[in-house]
Coordinates of C-alpha atoms in Angstrom, one line a residue:
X1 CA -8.3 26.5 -54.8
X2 CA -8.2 28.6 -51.3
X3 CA -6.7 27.2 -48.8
X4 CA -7.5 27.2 -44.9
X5 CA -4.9 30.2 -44.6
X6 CA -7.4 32.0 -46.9
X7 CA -4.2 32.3 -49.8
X8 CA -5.2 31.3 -53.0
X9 CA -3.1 27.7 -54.5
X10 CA -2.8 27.5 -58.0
X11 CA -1.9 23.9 -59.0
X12 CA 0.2 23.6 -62.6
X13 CA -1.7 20.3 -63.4
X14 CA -5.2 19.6 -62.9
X15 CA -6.2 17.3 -60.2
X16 CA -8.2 14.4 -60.7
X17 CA -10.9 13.5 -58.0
X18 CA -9.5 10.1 -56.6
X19 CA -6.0 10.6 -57.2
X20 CA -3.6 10.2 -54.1
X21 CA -2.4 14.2 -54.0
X22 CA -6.6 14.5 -53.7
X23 CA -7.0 12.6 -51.1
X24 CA -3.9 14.0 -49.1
X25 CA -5.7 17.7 -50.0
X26 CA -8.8 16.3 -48.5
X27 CA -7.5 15.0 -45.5
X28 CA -5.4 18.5 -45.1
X29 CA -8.3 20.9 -45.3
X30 CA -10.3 18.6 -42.9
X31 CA -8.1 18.6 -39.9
X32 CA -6.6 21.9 -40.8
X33 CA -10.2 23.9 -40.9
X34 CA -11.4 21.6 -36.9
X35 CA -12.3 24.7 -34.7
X36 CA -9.8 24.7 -32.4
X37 CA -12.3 23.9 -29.3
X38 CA -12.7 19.9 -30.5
X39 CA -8.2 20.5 -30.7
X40 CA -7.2 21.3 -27.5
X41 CA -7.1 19.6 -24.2
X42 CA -6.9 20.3 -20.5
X43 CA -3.8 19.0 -19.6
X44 CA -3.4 17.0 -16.4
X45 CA -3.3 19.4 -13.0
X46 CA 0.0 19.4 -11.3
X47 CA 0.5 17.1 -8.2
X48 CA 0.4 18.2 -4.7
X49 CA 3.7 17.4 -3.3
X50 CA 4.9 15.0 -1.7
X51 CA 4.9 12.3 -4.4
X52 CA 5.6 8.8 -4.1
X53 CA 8.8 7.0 -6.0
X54 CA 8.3 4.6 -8.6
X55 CA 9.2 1.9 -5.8
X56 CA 7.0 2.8 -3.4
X57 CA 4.0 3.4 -6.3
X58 CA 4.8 -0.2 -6.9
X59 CA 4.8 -1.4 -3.1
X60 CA 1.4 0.5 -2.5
X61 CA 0.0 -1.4 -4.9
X62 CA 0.9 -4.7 -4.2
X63 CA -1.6 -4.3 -1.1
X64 CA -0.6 -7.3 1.0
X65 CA 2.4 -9.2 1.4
X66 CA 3.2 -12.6 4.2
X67 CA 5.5 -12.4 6.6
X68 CA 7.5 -15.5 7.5
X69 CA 9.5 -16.0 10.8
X70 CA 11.0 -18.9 10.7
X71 CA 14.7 -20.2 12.3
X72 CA 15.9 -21.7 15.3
X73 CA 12.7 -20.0 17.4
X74 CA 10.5 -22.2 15.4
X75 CA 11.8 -24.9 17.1
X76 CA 12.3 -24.4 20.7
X77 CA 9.4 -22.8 21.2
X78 CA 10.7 -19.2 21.6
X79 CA 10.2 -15.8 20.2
X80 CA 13.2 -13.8 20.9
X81 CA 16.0 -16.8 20.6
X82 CA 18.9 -16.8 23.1
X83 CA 21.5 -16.6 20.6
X84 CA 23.4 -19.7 22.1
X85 CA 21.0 -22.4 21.3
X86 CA 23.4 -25.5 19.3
X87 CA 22.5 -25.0 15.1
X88 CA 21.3 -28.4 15.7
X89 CA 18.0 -28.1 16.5
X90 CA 17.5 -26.5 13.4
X91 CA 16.3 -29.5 11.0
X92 CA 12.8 -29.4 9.0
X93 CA 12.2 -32.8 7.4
X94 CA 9.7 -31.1 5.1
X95 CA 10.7 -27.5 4.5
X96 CA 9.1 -26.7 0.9
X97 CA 9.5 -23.1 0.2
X98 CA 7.4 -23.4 -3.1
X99 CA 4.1 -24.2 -1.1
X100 CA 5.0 -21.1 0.8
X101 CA 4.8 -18.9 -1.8
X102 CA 1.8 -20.8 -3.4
X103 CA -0.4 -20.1 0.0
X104 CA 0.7 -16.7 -1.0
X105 CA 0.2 -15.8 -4.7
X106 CA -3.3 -18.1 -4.1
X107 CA -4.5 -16.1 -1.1
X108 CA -3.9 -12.4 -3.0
X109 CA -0.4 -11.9 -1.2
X110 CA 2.1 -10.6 -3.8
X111 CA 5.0 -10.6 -1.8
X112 CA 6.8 -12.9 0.9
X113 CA 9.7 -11.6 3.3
X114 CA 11.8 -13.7 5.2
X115 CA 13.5 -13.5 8.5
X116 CA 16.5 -14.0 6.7
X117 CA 18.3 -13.5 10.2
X118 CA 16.3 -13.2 13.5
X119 CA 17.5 -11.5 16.8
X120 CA 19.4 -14.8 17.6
X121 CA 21.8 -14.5 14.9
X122 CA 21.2 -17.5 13.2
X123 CA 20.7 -16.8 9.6
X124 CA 19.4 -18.7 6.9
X125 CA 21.4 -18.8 4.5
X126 CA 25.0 -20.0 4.6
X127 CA 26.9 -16.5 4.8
X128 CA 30.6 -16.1 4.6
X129 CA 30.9 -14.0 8.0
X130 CA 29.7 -16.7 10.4
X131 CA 29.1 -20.3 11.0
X132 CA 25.9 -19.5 13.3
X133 CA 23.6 -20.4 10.0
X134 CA 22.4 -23.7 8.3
X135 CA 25.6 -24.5 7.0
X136 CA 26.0 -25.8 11.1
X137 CA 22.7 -27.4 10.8
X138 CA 22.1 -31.2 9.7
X139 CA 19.2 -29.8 7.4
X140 CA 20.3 -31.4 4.5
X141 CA 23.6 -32.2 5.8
X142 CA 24.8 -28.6 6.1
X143 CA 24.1 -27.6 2.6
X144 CA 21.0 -25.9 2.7
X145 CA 19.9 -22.7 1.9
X146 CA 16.5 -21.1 2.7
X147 CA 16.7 -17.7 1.1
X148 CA 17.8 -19.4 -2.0
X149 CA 14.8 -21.8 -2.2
X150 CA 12.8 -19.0 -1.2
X151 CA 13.9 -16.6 -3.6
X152 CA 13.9 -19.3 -6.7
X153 CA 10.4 -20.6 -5.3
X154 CA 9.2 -17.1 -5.5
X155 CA 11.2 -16.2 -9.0
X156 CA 9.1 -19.1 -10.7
X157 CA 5.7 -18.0 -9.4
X158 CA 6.2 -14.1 -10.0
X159 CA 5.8 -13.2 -6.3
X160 CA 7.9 -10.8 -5.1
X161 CA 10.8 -11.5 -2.4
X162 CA 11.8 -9.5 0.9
X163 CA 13.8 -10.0 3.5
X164 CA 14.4 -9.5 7.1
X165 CA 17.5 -8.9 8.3
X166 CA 17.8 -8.2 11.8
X167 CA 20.1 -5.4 13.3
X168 CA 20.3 -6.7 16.6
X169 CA 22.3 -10.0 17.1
X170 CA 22.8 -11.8 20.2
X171 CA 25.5 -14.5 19.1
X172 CA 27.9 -12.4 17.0
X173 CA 30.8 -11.3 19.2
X174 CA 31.5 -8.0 17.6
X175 CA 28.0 -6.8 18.8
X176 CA 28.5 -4.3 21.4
X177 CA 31.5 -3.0 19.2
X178 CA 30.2 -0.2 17.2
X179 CA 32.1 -0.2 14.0
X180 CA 33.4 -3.8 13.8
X181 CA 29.9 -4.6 14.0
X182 CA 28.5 -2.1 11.2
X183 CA 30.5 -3.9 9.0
X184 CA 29.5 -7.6 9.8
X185 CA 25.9 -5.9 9.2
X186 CA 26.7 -4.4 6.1
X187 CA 29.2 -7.5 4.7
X188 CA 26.0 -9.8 5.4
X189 CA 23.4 -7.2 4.2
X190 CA 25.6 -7.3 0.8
X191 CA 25.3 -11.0 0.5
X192 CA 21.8 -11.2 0.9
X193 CA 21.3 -8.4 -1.7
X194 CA 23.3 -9.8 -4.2
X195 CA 23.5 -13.6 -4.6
X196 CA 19.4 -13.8 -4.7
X197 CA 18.1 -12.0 -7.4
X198 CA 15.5 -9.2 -7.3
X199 CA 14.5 -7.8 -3.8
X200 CA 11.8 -6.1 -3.7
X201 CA 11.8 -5.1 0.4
X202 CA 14.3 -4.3 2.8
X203 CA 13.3 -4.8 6.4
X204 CA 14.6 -3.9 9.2
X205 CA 14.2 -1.8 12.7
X206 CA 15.9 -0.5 15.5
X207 CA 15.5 -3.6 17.5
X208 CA 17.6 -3.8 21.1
X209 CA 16.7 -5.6 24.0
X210 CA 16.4 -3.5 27.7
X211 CA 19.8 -3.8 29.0
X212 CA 21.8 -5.0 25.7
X213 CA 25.2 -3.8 24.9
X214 CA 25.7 0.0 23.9
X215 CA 26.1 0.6 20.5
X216 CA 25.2 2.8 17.4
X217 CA 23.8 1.2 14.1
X218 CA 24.4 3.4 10.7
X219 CA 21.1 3.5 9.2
X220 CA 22.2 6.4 6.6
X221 CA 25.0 4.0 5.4
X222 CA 22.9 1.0 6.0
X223 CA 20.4 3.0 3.5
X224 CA 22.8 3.5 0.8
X225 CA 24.1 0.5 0.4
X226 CA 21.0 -1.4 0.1
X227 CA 19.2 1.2 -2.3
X228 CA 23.0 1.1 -4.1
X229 CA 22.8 -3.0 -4.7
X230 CA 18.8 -3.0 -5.2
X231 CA 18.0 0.4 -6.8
X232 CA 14.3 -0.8 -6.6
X233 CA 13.8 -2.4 -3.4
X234 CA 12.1 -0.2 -1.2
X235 CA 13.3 0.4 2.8
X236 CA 11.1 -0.3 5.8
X237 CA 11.6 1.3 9.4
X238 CA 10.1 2.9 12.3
X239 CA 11.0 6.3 10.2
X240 CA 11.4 4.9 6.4
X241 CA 13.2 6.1 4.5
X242 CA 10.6 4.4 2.2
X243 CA 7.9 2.9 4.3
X244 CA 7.3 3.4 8.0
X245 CA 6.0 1.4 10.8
X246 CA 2.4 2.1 11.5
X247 CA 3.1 2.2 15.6
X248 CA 1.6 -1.4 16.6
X249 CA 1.5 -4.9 15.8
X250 CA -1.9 -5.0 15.6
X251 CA -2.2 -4.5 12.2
X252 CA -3.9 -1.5 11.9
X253 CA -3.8 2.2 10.9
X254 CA -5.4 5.4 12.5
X255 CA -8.6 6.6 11.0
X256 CA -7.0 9.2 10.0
X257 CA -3.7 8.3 7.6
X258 CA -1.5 10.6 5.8
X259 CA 1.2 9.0 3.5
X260 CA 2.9 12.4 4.4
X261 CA 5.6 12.1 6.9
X262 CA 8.3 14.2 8.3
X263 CA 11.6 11.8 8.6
X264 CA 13.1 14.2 10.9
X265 CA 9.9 14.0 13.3
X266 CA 10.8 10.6 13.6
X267 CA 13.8 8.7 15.1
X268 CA 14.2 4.7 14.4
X269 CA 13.1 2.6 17.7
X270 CA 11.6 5.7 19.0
X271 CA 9.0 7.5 17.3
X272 CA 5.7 8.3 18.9
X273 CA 3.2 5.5 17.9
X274 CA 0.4 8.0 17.0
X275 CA 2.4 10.0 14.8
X276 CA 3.3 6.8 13.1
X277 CA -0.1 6.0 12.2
X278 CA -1.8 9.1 11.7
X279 CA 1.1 10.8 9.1
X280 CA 1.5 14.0 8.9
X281 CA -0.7 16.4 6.8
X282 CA 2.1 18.9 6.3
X283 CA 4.5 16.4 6.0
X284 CA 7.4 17.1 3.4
X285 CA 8.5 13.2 2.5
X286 CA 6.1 10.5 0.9
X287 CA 6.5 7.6 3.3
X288 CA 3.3 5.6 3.9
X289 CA 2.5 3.1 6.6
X290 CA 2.7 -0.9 6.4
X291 CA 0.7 -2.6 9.1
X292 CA 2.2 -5.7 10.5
X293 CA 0.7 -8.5 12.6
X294 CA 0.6 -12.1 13.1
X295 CA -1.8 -14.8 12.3
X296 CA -1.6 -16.3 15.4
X297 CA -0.6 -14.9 18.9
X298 CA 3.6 -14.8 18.4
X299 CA 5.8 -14.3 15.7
X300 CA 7.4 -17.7 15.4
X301 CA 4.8 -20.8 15.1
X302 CA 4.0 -22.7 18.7
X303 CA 2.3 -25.7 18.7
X304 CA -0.2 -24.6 21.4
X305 CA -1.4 -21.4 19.5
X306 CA -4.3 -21.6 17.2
X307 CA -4.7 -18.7 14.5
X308 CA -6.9 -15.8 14.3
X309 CA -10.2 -16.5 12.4
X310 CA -10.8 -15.2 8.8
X311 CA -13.5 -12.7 10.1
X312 CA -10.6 -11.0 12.1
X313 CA -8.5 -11.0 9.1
X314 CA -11.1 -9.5 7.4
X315 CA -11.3 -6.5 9.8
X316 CA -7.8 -6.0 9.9
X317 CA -8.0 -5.5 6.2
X318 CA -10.6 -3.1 6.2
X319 CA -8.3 -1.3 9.3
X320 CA -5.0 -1.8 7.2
X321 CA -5.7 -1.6 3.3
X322 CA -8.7 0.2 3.3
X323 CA -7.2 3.0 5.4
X324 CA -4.1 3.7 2.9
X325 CA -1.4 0.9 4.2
X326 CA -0.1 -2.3 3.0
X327 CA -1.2 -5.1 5.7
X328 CA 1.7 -7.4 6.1
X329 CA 0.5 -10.8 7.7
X330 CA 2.7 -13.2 9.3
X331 CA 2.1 -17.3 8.8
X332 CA 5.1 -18.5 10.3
X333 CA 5.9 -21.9 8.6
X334 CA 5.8 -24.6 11.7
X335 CA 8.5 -27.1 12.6
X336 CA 8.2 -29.7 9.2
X337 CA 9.2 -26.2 7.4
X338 CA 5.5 -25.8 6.0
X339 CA 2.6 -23.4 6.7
X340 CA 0.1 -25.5 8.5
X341 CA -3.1 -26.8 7.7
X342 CA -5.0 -24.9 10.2
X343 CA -3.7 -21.6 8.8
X344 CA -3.7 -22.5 5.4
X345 CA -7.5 -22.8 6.0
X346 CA -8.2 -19.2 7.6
X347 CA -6.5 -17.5 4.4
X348 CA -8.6 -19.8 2.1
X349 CA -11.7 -18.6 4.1
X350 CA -10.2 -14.8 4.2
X351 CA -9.7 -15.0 0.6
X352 CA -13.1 -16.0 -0.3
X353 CA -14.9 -13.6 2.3
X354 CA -12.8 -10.5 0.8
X355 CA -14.2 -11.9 -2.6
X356 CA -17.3 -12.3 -2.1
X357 CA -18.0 -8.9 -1.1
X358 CA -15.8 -7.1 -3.6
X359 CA -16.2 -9.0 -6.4
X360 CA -19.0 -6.7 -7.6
X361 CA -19.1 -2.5 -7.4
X362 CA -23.0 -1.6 -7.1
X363 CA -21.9 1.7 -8.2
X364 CA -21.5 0.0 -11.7
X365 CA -24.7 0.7 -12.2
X366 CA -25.3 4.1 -11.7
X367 CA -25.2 7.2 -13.8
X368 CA -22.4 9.3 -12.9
X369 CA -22.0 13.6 -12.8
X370 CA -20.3 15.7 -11.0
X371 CA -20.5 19.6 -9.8
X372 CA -17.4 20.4 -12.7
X373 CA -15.0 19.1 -14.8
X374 CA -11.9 19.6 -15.6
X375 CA -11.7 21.1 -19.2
X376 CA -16.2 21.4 -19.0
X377 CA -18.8 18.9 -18.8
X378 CA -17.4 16.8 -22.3
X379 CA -14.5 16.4 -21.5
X380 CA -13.9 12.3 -21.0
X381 CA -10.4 12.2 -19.9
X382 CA -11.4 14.0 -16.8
X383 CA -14.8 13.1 -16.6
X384 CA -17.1 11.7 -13.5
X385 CA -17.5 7.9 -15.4
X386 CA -13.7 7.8 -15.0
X387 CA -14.5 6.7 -10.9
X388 CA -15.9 3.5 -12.0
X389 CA -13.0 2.4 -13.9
X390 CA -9.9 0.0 -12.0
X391 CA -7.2 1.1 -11.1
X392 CA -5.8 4.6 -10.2
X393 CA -4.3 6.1 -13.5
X394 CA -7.6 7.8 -14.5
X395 CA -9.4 10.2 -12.4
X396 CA -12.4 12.6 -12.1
X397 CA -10.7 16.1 -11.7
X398 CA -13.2 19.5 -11.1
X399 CA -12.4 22.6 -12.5
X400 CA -10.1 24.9 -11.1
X401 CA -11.1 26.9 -8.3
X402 CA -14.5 26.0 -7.2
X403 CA -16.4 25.9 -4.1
X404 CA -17.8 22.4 -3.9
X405 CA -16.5 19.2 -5.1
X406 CA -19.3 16.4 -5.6
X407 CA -20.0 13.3 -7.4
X408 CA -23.5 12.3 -7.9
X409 CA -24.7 8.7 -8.6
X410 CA -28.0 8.3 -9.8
X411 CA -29.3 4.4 -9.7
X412 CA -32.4 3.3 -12.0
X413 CA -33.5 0.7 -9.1
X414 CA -32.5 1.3 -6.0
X415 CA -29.2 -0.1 -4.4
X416 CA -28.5 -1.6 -0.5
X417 CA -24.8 -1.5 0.2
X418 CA -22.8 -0.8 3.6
X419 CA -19.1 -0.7 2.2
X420 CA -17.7 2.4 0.7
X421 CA -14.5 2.5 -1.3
X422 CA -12.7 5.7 -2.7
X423 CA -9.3 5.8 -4.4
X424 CA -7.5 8.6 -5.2
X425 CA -4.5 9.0 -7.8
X426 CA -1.9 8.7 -5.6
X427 CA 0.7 9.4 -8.2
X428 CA -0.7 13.1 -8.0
X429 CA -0.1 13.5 -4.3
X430 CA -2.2 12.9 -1.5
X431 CA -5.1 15.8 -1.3
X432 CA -8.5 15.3 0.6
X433 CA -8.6 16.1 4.0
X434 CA -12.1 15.4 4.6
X435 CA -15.5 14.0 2.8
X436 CA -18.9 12.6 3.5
X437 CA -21.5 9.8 1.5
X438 CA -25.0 11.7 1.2
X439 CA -28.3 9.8 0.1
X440 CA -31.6 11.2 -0.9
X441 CA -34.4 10.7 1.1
X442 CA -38.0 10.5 0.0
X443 CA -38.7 13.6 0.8
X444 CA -36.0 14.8 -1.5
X445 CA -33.3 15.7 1.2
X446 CA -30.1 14.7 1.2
X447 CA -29.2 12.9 4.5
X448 CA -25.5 12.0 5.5
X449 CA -24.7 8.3 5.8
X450 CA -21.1 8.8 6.9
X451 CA -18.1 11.1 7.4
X452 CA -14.6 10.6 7.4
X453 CA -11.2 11.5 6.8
X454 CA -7.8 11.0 4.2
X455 CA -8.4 8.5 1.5
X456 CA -5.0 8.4 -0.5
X457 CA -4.4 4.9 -2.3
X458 CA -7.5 3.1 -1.2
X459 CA -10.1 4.1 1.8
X460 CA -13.1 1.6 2.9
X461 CA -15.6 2.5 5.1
X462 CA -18.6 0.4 6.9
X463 CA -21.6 1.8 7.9
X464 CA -25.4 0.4 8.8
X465 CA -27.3 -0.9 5.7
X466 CA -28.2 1.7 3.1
X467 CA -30.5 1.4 0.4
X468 CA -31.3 4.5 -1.7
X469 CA -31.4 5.8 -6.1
X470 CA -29.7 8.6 -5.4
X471 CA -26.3 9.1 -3.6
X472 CA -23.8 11.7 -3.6
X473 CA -20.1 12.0 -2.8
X474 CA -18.9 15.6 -1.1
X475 CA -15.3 16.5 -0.7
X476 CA -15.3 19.1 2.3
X477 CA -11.8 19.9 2.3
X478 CA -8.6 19.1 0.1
X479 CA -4.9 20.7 0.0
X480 CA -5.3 20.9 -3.8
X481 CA -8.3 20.4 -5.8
X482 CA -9.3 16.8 -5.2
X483 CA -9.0 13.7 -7.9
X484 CA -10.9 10.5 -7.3
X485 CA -9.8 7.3 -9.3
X486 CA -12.6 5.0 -7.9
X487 CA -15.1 5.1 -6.4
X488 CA -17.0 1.3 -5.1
X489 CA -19.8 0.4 -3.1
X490 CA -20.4 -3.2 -2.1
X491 CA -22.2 -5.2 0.3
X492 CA -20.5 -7.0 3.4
X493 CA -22.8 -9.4 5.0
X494 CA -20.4 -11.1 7.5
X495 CA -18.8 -8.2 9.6
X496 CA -21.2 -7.2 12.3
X497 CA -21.4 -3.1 12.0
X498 CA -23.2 -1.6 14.6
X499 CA -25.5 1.4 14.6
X500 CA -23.1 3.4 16.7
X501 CA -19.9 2.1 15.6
X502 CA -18.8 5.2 13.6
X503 CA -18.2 7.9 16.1
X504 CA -17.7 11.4 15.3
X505 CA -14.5 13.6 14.3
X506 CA -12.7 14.4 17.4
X507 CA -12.0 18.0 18.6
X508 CA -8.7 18.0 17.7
X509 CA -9.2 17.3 14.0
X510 CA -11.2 20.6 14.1
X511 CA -8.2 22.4 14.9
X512 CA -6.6 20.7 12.0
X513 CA -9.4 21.6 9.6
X514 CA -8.7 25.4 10.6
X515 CA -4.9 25.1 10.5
X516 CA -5.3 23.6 6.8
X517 CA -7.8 26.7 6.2
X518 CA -5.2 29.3 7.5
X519 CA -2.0 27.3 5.5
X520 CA -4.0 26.3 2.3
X521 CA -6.6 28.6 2.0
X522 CA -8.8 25.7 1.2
X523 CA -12.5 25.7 0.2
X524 CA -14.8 24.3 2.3
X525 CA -18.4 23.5 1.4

């Protein structure tokens, strides 16, 4: 017998045709003699630093989260609390934390955080360092516990917990008094991180009223401790270290939005607002923006105020989400300690708006190519069909070193959309700078529907009805060659999208475009 080597094997016994040793032979020759083209494969290209944690890979994803201010505020009708007002007043005949976290989890929000302690001072839970908390209050006689009903409420459902603990404090005496008071911060801080389970978020800022006492909090110490006790919590400020501020409570992103970041660009309670939502394309940290804003006009529920309607919800989503942030909604529970009716209602509505419109991806239907692939046109694991699956973990990648980068869909019957969606593989780093949506006209000319800037984890885009068989998607420009995970077009029939409502690249992102040239020697189609 020869073998695959070409040597010559000269067995002692003959070798019957079924016998086990003749099948192991068979199977050896087979994959031994594969030519070696159908054996190898391109392995994965190499990210583009920076790259996001494993904790911050999870927070991206989770896409939404509530907000809930709740405290002594909620019940003298203030936002920022006096810090003196008697713990008395703070008693909610009907405080249910579970329906909190239902409104959540049913609404698509997969994570709550609490105002565990608000700029009064009065905290939530019954900590050890003061008796400005419920333990003062006649809710259930001075043995209640918010966080802890929270975080149970929210342990049973599967929704993940964060809290709010605020730096600024105007009942505790030692504030003013820069150490003493650093370590009341940190003692309660170490409470609320380790009597409650898994936390998930740590938020705080660099909150001081105009005119307040003089002192220095210890953000690098406050850092390590909390990423010490909860290893996979992530950390929200103005400047991270985690997650940053996006610049406004509006609850939106620039049009432009980096995950990239330089932390020593930016200082806590005083970073410039458009740095914070724009990022930073030559950033050297990962810390991407989370876009907070309430519901209804303040923080803390007022009888008087009425809540936003679901079609604003549903803009601030495309302006939050769909420009690479998590959008972090306040519904402050109201004065019975339950999130009211009225609200309840907008989410429902928000909920089934966002649904209806992407529920289905029209580009489902198309037949996909591209201008390369990664490993040539076979190769599946890289391939263009890759865009239209869920999720971020597979990707079309081009072959090394080309000049254009496109994705073509082809459609059998034509297909009428206005929302575009693209994803890219975050995991890999952050990489296009700049793309446009192309369709084919009928006099077979390929006519731009829209342009735009940064995608990173998830990008939507609205435009003026489009209906067309043949589209194509162009990356102009990219720090590394670009990877698309997903790709979705859907049709939104409730936001109003004017003709002129895109406006064109401004000057200065020219003069970005050209820096990126001269730094990354990039191709540009």
């Amino acid at each position: 017998m020869i073998g695959a080597d070409g040597i010559r094997i000269k067995f002692k016994n003959p070798i019957l045709p079924n016998s086990p040793i003749a099948l192991l032979l068979f199977f050896f020759f087979l994959t031994t003699n594969i030519h070696p083209a159908f054996t190898s494969q391109s392995p994965p290209p190499l990210p583009i630093l920076p790259i996001p944690t494993a904790q911050q890979l999870s927070w991206q994803l989770t896409e939404m989260a509530l907000f809930l201010h709740f405290g002594t505020n909620t019940f003298t009708d203030s936002e920022w609390g006096s810090g003196h007002v008697n713990p008395s007043v703070f008693n909610p005949n009907s405080l249910n934390a579970t329906q909190w976290v239902s409104v959540a989890k049913e609404f698509g929000f997969s994570k709550v955080i609490l105002t565990a302690k608000h700029h009064d001072g009065f905290c939530l839970w019954p900590s050890e360092y003061t008796d400005y908390s419920v333990k003062s209050s006649p809710w259930k006689n001075g043995r209640g516990d918010v966080v802890g009903e929270l975080a149970k409420a929210a342990k049973i459902a599967g929704v993940k917990l964060g809290i709010y603990l605020s730096p600024w404090d105007r009942h505790q005496p030692s504030y003013g008094k820069t150490l003493e008071y650093n370590e009341y911060y940190m003692g309660q801080m170490t409470e609320l991180l380790t009597k409650y389970g898994i936390i998930e978020e740590v938020w705080l800022d660099g909150a001081k009223g105009e005119g307040e006492k003089d002192m220095e909090y210890f953000f690098e110490d406050w850092f390590s401790l909390i990423h010490q006790l909860q290893p996979g919590a992530v950390i929200f400020s103005d400047a991270g270290p985690d997650t940053r501020w996006v610049g406004d409570e509006g609850g939106f992103a620039g049009t432009t939005c980096w995950s990239l970041f330089n932390r020593s660009n930016a200082k806590i309670g005083g970073t410039d607002p458009i740095y914070s939502q724009e990022g930073d394309p030559f950033g050297h940290d990962w810390v991407p923006a989370e876009c907070d804003v309430s519901i209804r006009p303040g923080w803390f529920w007022h009888a008087s105020q009425v809540p936003k309607s679901a079609r604003t919800l549903l803009d601030l989503y495309y302006k939050s989400v769909g420009r690479n942030c998590l959008l972090l909604l306040n519904v402050p529970p109201n004065s019975s300690g339950l999130i009211s009716d009225e609200d309840i209602k907008v989410l429902r509505e928000f909920s089934e708006l966002k649904s209806s419109i992407f529920s289905i991806n029209l580009a489902k239907g198309a037949l996909l190519s591209a201008s390369s692939t990664r490993g040539g046109r076979n190769n599946t694991k890289f391939g263009p069909s890759n865009v239209l699956e869920e999720g971020i973990l597979s990707y079309w990648a081009p072959e090394k070193q080309q000049s254009k980068w496109v994705l073509y869909l082809d459609f059998q019957e034509p297909v009428t959309f206005n929302v575009l969606q693209i994803q890219e593989p975050v995991h890999m780093g952050q990489r296009i700078i700049e793309f446009h949506l192309d369709t084919l006209d009928g006099k077979g000319e390929w006519q731009k529907v829209i342009s735009s800037t940064t995608v990173g984890y998830r990008r939507l885009l609205q435009f003026p009805e489009v209906k067309s068989y043949h589209l194509r998607l162009v990356v102009d420009n990219s720090r590394a060659d670009p990877l698309v995970a997903y790709v979705g077009l859907y049709m939104d029939s409730f936001s109003i999208i004017g003709q002129n409502s895109q406006r064109s690249f401004k000057s200065k992102f020219s003069s970005l475009l050209k820096s990126f040239s001269h730094h990354f020697q990039i191709a540009s189609m």
